[in-house]
Amino acid sequence: MKPGMEVGRQETIDVKVTKDMFASFEGNVVHPVYSTVSMVYHMEWVSRKIILPFLEEHEEGMGASVSVKHLDAAPLNTNVSLTATLTEYKDHQVITEVEAYREEGQLIGKGTVKQVILPKEVIEKRTGQLHG
């Protein structure tokens, strides 16, 4: 990792709830609101933004765990803001705390995302991407 990544670093993304983010299974919408699956995706994405400026050419981040509490609903066209805060960086493990808010300031989700920084070659071997 390049130097400079410190505890307290934050990144934010803003998303607007669309129909493809609705809670659904096998193509059937269960609830026409921001799904937990979409929230997890966005929590991982905003957490990844924490590490991107610090990755060396030979490194990549790999998700290791996500813990989420989905606290409230966000219907179609709601603006959701997710902020990740770096809380720990030790032994190539990056831990972020993430909060998701609706546009009017209501907390709708919170969680913890853990990423591991590994050489790309190690990830390729683990995922079967090396051929030959």
mmCIF file with all atom_site columns, C-alpha atoms in Angstrom:
data_model
loop_
_atom_site.group_PDB
_atom_site.id
_atom_site.type_symbol
_atom_site.label_atom_id
_atom_site.label_alt_id
_atom_site.label_comp_id
_atom_site.label_asym_id
_atom_site.label_entity_id
_atom_site.label_seq_id
_atom_site.pdbx_PDB_ins_code
_atom_site.Cartn_x
_atom_site.Cartn_y
_atom_site.Cartn_z
_atom_site.occupancy
_atom_site.B_iso_or_equiv
_atom_site.pdbx_formal_charge
_atom_site.auth_seq_id
_atom_site.auth_comp_id
_atom_site.auth_asym_id
_atom_site.auth_atom_id
_atom_site.pdbx_PDB_model_num
ATOM 1   C CA . MET A 1 1   ? 0.000   0.000   0.000   1.00 0.00 ? 1   MET A CA 1
ATOM 2   C CA . LYS A 1 2   ? 1.088   3.523   -0.716  1.00 0.00 ? 2   LYS A CA 1
ATOM 3   C CA . PRO A 1 3   ? 1.546   5.660   2.407   1.00 0.00 ? 3   PRO A CA 1
ATOM 4   C CA . GLY A 1 4   ? -1.096  8.050   3.665   1.00 0.00 ? 4   GLY A CA 1
ATOM 5   C CA . MET A 1 5   ? -4.142  5.911   4.406   1.00 0.00 ? 5   MET A CA 1
ATOM 6   C CA . GLU A 1 6   ? -5.122  6.807   7.952   1.00 0.00 ? 6   GLU A CA 1
ATOM 7   C CA . VAL A 1 7   ? -7.910  5.983   10.391  1.00 0.00 ? 7   VAL A CA 1
ATOM 8   C CA . GLY A 1 8   ? -10.672 8.559   10.052  1.00 0.00 ? 8   GLY A CA 1
ATOM 9   C CA . ARG A 1 9   ? -10.436 8.782   6.242   1.00 0.00 ? 9   ARG A CA 1
ATOM 10  C CA . GLN A 1 10  ? -13.918 9.025   4.713   1.00 0.00 ? 10  GLN A CA 1
ATOM 11  C CA . GLU A 1 11  ? -15.544 8.524   1.346   1.00 0.00 ? 11  GLU A CA 1
ATOM 12  C CA . THR A 1 12  ? -19.167 9.146   0.350   1.00 0.00 ? 12  THR A CA 1
ATOM 13  C CA . ILE A 1 13  ? -21.363 8.035   -2.523  1.00 0.00 ? 13  ILE A CA 1
ATOM 14  C CA . ASP A 1 14  ? -24.852 9.232   -3.362  1.00 0.00 ? 14  ASP A CA 1
ATOM 15  C CA . VAL A 1 15  ? -27.385 7.010   -5.096  1.00 0.00 ? 15  VAL A CA 1
ATOM 16  C CA . LYS A 1 16  ? -30.997 7.411   -6.173  1.00 0.00 ? 16  LYS A CA 1
ATOM 17  C CA . VAL A 1 17  ? -33.236 4.410   -5.545  1.00 0.00 ? 17  VAL A CA 1
ATOM 18  C CA . THR A 1 18  ? -34.296 2.842   -8.843  1.00 0.00 ? 18  THR A CA 1
ATOM 19  C CA . LYS A 1 19  ? -36.577 -0.109  -9.602  1.00 0.00 ? 19  LYS A CA 1
ATOM 20  C CA . ASP A 1 20  ? -33.599 -2.417  -10.115 1.00 0.00 ? 20  ASP A CA 1
ATOM 21  C CA . MET A 1 21  ? -32.658 -1.763  -6.457  1.00 0.00 ? 21  MET A CA 1
ATOM 22  C CA . PHE A 1 22  ? -36.016 -3.021  -5.135  1.00 0.00 ? 22  PHE A CA 1
ATOM 23  C CA . ALA A 1 23  ? -36.211 -5.991  -2.792  1.00 0.00 ? 23  ALA A CA 1
ATOM 24  C CA . SER A 1 24  ? -36.985 -8.889  -5.118  1.00 0.00 ? 24  SER A CA 1
ATOM 25  C CA . PHE A 1 25  ? -36.457 -12.609 -5.536  1.00 0.00 ? 25  PHE A CA 1
ATOM 26  C CA . GLU A 1 26  ? -36.422 -14.452 -8.870  1.00 0.00 ? 26  GLU A CA 1
ATOM 27  C CA . GLY A 1 27  ? -37.687 -11.352 -10.621 1.00 0.00 ? 27  GLY A CA 1
ATOM 28  C CA . ASN A 1 28  ? -40.632 -10.782 -8.277  1.00 0.00 ? 28  ASN A CA 1
ATOM 29  C CA . VAL A 1 29  ? -40.628 -7.542  -6.293  1.00 0.00 ? 29  VAL A CA 1
ATOM 30  C CA . VAL A 1 30  ? -41.370 -8.237  -2.645  1.00 0.00 ? 30  VAL A CA 1
ATOM 31  C CA . HIS A 1 31  ? -41.176 -4.611  -1.498  1.00 0.00 ? 31  HIS A CA 1
ATOM 32  C CA . PRO A 1 32  ? -40.821 -1.580  -3.801  1.00 0.00 ? 32  PRO A CA 1
ATOM 33  C CA . VAL A 1 33  ? -38.013 -0.089  -1.699  1.00 0.00 ? 33  VAL A CA 1
ATOM 34  C CA . TYR A 1 34  ? -34.189 -0.038  -1.530  1.00 0.00 ? 34  TYR A CA 1
ATOM 35  C CA . SER A 1 35  ? -33.174 -3.635  -0.886  1.00 0.00 ? 35  SER A CA 1
ATOM 36  C CA . THR A 1 36  ? -30.675 -4.890  1.643   1.00 0.00 ? 36  THR A CA 1
ATOM 37  C CA . VAL A 1 37  ? -28.752 -6.447  -1.258  1.00 0.00 ? 37  VAL A CA 1
ATOM 38  C CA . SER A 1 38  ? -28.402 -3.028  -2.893  1.00 0.00 ? 38  SER A CA 1
ATOM 39  C CA . MET A 1 39  ? -27.397 -1.470  0.410   1.00 0.00 ? 39  MET A CA 1
ATOM 40  C CA . VAL A 1 40  ? -24.655 -4.080  0.885   1.00 0.00 ? 40  VAL A CA 1
ATOM 41  C CA . TYR A 1 41  ? -23.402 -3.468  -2.670  1.00 0.00 ? 41  TYR A CA 1
ATOM 42  C CA . HIS A 1 42  ? -23.209 0.281   -2.073  1.00 0.00 ? 42  HIS A CA 1
ATOM 43  C CA . MET A 1 43  ? -21.545 -0.199  1.330   1.00 0.00 ? 43  MET A CA 1
ATOM 44  C CA . GLU A 1 44  ? -18.878 -2.343  -0.302  1.00 0.00 ? 44  GLU A CA 1
ATOM 45  C CA . TRP A 1 45  ? -18.430 0.204   -3.103  1.00 0.00 ? 45  TRP A CA 1
ATOM 46  C CA . VAL A 1 46  ? -18.008 3.217   -0.800  1.00 0.00 ? 46  VAL A CA 1
ATOM 47  C CA . SER A 1 47  ? -15.596 1.192   1.346   1.00 0.00 ? 47  SER A CA 1
ATOM 48  C CA . ARG A 1 48  ? -13.581 0.260   -1.742  1.00 0.00 ? 48  ARG A CA 1
ATOM 49  C CA . LYS A 1 49  ? -13.217 3.956   -2.537  1.00 0.00 ? 49  LYS A CA 1
ATOM 50  C CA . ILE A 1 50  ? -11.261 4.275   0.731   1.00 0.00 ? 50  ILE A CA 1
ATOM 51  C CA . ILE A 1 51  ? -8.478  1.993   -0.551  1.00 0.00 ? 51  ILE A CA 1
ATOM 52  C CA . LEU A 1 52  ? -8.333  2.862   -4.257  1.00 0.00 ? 52  LEU A CA 1
ATOM 53  C CA . PRO A 1 53  ? -5.888  5.800   -4.049  1.00 0.00 ? 53  PRO A CA 1
ATOM 54  C CA . PHE A 1 54  ? -3.471  3.720   -1.984  1.00 0.00 ? 54  PHE A CA 1
ATOM 55  C CA . LEU A 1 55  ? -3.290  0.451   -3.927  1.00 0.00 ? 55  LEU A CA 1
ATOM 56  C CA . GLU A 1 56  ? 0.052   -0.325  -5.525  1.00 0.00 ? 56  GLU A CA 1
ATOM 57  C CA . GLU A 1 57  ? 0.038   -1.595  -9.136  1.00 0.00 ? 57  GLU A CA 1
ATOM 58  C CA . HIS A 1 58  ? 0.513   -5.193  -7.964  1.00 0.00 ? 58  HIS A CA 1
ATOM 59  C CA . GLU A 1 59  ? -2.203  -5.051  -5.250  1.00 0.00 ? 59  GLU A CA 1
ATOM 60  C CA . GLU A 1 60  ? -5.954  -5.419  -5.097  1.00 0.00 ? 60  GLU A CA 1
ATOM 61  C CA . GLY A 1 61  ? -8.575  -5.341  -2.389  1.00 0.00 ? 61  GLY A CA 1
ATOM 62  C CA . MET A 1 62  ? -10.795 -8.340  -1.772  1.00 0.00 ? 62  MET A CA 1
ATOM 63  C CA . GLY A 1 63  ? -13.974 -8.328  0.289   1.00 0.00 ? 63  GLY A CA 1
ATOM 64  C CA . ALA A 1 64  ? -13.751 -10.471 3.412   1.00 0.00 ? 64  ALA A CA 1
ATOM 65  C CA . SER A 1 65  ? -16.925 -9.713  5.380   1.00 0.00 ? 65  SER A CA 1
ATOM 66  C CA . VAL A 1 66  ? -19.917 -7.418  5.628   1.00 0.00 ? 66  VAL A CA 1
ATOM 67  C CA . SER A 1 67  ? -22.174 -6.899  8.619   1.00 0.00 ? 67  SER A CA 1
ATOM 68  C CA . VAL A 1 68  ? -25.283 -4.790  7.995   1.00 0.00 ? 68  VAL A CA 1
ATOM 69  C CA . LYS A 1 69  ? -28.314 -3.557  9.882   1.00 0.00 ? 69  LYS A CA 1
ATOM 70  C CA . HIS A 1 70  ? -31.077 -2.341  7.567   1.00 0.00 ? 70  HIS A CA 1
ATOM 71  C CA . LEU A 1 71  ? -33.028 0.078   9.747   1.00 0.00 ? 71  LEU A CA 1
ATOM 72  C CA . ASP A 1 72  ? -35.581 1.826   7.556   1.00 0.00 ? 72  ASP A CA 1
ATOM 73  C CA . ALA A 1 73  ? -37.042 1.900   4.053   1.00 0.00 ? 73  ALA A CA 1
ATOM 74  C CA . ALA A 1 74  ? -36.204 4.122   1.099   1.00 0.00 ? 74  ALA A CA 1
ATOM 75  C CA . PRO A 1 75  ? -38.798 4.147   -1.720  1.00 0.00 ? 75  PRO A CA 1
ATOM 76  C CA . LEU A 1 76  ? -38.341 4.788   -5.437  1.00 0.00 ? 76  LEU A CA 1
ATOM 77  C CA . ASN A 1 77  ? -36.420 7.967   -6.330  1.00 0.00 ? 77  ASN A CA 1
ATOM 78  C CA . THR A 1 78  ? -35.185 8.520   -2.773  1.00 0.00 ? 78  THR A CA 1
ATOM 79  C CA . ASN A 1 79  ? -31.675 9.922   -2.588  1.00 0.00 ? 79  ASN A CA 1
ATOM 80  C CA . VAL A 1 80  ? -29.447 7.833   -0.333  1.00 0.00 ? 80  VAL A CA 1
ATOM 81  C CA . SER A 1 81  ? -26.021 8.951   0.877   1.00 0.00 ? 81  SER A CA 1
ATOM 82  C CA . LEU A 1 82  ? -23.548 6.349   2.142   1.00 0.00 ? 82  LEU A CA 1
ATOM 83  C CA . THR A 1 83  ? -20.392 7.322   4.013   1.00 0.00 ? 83  THR A CA 1
ATOM 84  C CA . ALA A 1 84  ? -17.576 4.941   4.902   1.00 0.00 ? 84  ALA A CA 1
ATOM 85  C CA . THR A 1 85  ? -15.112 5.804   7.645   1.00 0.00 ? 85  THR A CA 1
ATOM 86  C CA . LEU A 1 86  ? -11.829 3.933   7.998   1.00 0.00 ? 86  LEU A CA 1
ATOM 87  C CA . THR A 1 87  ? -11.703 2.602   11.563  1.00 0.00 ? 87  THR A CA 1
ATOM 88  C CA . GLU A 1 88  ? -8.808  0.140   11.352  1.00 0.00 ? 88  GLU A CA 1
ATOM 89  C CA . TYR A 1 89  ? -5.940  -0.733  9.021   1.00 0.00 ? 89  TYR A CA 1
ATOM 90  C CA . LYS A 1 90  ? -3.706  -3.509  10.289  1.00 0.00 ? 90  LYS A CA 1
ATOM 91  C CA . ASP A 1 91  ? -1.988  -6.554  8.789   1.00 0.00 ? 91  ASP A CA 1
ATOM 92  C CA . HIS A 1 92  ? -3.370  -5.807  5.301   1.00 0.00 ? 92  HIS A CA 1
ATOM 93  C CA . GLN A 1 93  ? -6.926  -5.708  6.665   1.00 0.00 ? 93  GLN A CA 1
ATOM 94  C CA . VAL A 1 94  ? -9.043  -2.601  6.140   1.00 0.00 ? 94  VAL A CA 1
ATOM 95  C CA . ILE A 1 95  ? -12.131 -2.119  8.322   1.00 0.00 ? 95  ILE A CA 1
ATOM 96  C CA . THR A 1 96  ? -14.708 0.572   7.589   1.00 0.00 ? 96  THR A CA 1
ATOM 97  C CA . GLU A 1 97  ? -17.887 1.611   9.352   1.00 0.00 ? 97  GLU A CA 1
ATOM 98  C CA . VAL A 1 98  ? -20.595 2.672   6.919   1.00 0.00 ? 98  VAL A CA 1
ATOM 99  C CA . GLU A 1 99  ? -23.792 4.654   7.438   1.00 0.00 ? 99  GLU A CA 1
ATOM 100 C CA . ALA A 1 100 ? -26.595 5.139   4.917   1.00 0.00 ? 100 ALA A CA 1
ATOM 101 C CA . TYR A 1 101 ? -28.977 8.086   5.178   1.00 0.00 ? 101 TYR A CA 1
ATOM 102 C CA . ARG A 1 102 ? -32.090 9.096   3.268   1.00 0.00 ? 102 ARG A CA 1
ATOM 103 C CA . GLU A 1 103 ? -32.037 12.614  1.863   1.00 0.00 ? 103 GLU A CA 1
ATOM 104 C CA . GLU A 1 104 ? -33.944 14.065  4.825   1.00 0.00 ? 104 GLU A CA 1
ATOM 105 C CA . GLY A 1 105 ? -31.310 12.787  7.244   1.00 0.00 ? 105 GLY A CA 1
ATOM 106 C CA . GLN A 1 106 ? -32.957 9.556   8.417   1.00 0.00 ? 106 GLN A CA 1
ATOM 107 C CA . LEU A 1 107 ? -30.446 6.777   9.156   1.00 0.00 ? 107 LEU A CA 1
ATOM 108 C CA . ILE A 1 108 ? -31.603 3.751   7.141   1.00 0.00 ? 108 ILE A CA 1
ATOM 109 C CA . GLY A 1 109 ? -28.623 1.434   7.497   1.00 0.00 ? 109 GLY A CA 1
ATOM 110 C CA . LYS A 1 110 ? -25.286 0.915   9.139   1.00 0.00 ? 110 LYS A CA 1
ATOM 111 C CA . GLY A 1 111 ? -22.619 -1.701  8.877   1.00 0.00 ? 111 GLY A CA 1
ATOM 112 C CA . THR A 1 112 ? -19.023 -2.810  8.894   1.00 0.00 ? 112 THR A CA 1
ATOM 113 C CA . VAL A 1 113 ? -17.045 -3.824  5.813   1.00 0.00 ? 113 VAL A CA 1
ATOM 114 C CA . LYS A 1 114 ? -13.751 -5.715  5.940   1.00 0.00 ? 114 LYS A CA 1
ATOM 115 C CA . GLN A 1 115 ? -11.388 -5.827  2.979   1.00 0.00 ? 115 GLN A CA 1
ATOM 116 C CA . VAL A 1 116 ? -8.068  -7.606  2.672   1.00 0.00 ? 116 VAL A CA 1
ATOM 117 C CA . ILE A 1 117 ? -5.254  -6.148  0.564   1.00 0.00 ? 117 ILE A CA 1
ATOM 118 C CA . LEU A 1 118 ? -3.432  -8.877  -1.357  1.00 0.00 ? 118 LEU A CA 1
ATOM 119 C CA . PRO A 1 119 ? -1.036  -9.170  -4.270  1.00 0.00 ? 119 PRO A CA 1
ATOM 120 C CA . LYS A 1 120 ? -3.020  -9.576  -7.500  1.00 0.00 ? 120 LYS A CA 1
ATOM 121 C CA . GLU A 1 121 ? -1.129  -12.803 -8.180  1.00 0.00 ? 121 GLU A CA 1
ATOM 122 C CA . VAL A 1 122 ? -2.426  -14.331 -4.928  1.00 0.00 ? 122 VAL A CA 1
ATOM 123 C CA . ILE A 1 123 ? -6.004  -13.365 -5.794  1.00 0.00 ? 123 ILE A CA 1
ATOM 124 C CA . GLU A 1 124 ? -5.641  -14.773 -9.307  1.00 0.00 ? 124 GLU A CA 1
ATOM 125 C CA . LYS A 1 125 ? -4.396  -18.096 -7.918  1.00 0.00 ? 125 LYS A CA 1
ATOM 126 C CA . ARG A 1 126 ? -7.212  -18.249 -5.365  1.00 0.00 ? 126 ARG A CA 1
ATOM 127 C CA . THR A 1 127 ? -9.865  -17.499 -7.945  1.00 0.00 ? 127 THR A CA 1
ATOM 128 C CA . GLY A 1 128 ? -8.467  -19.727 -10.677 1.00 0.00 ? 128 GLY A CA 1
ATOM 129 C CA . GLN A 1 129 ? -7.662  -16.864 -13.028 1.00 0.00 ? 129 GLN A CA 1
ATOM 130 C CA . LEU A 1 130 ? -4.160  -18.060 -13.862 1.00 0.00 ? 130 LEU A CA 1
ATOM 131 C CA . HIS A 1 131 ? -3.995  -20.335 -16.885 1.00 0.00 ? 131 HIS A CA 1
ATOM 132 C CA . GLY A 1 132 ? -0.864  -22.340 -17.452 1.00 0.00 ? 132 GLY A CA 1
#
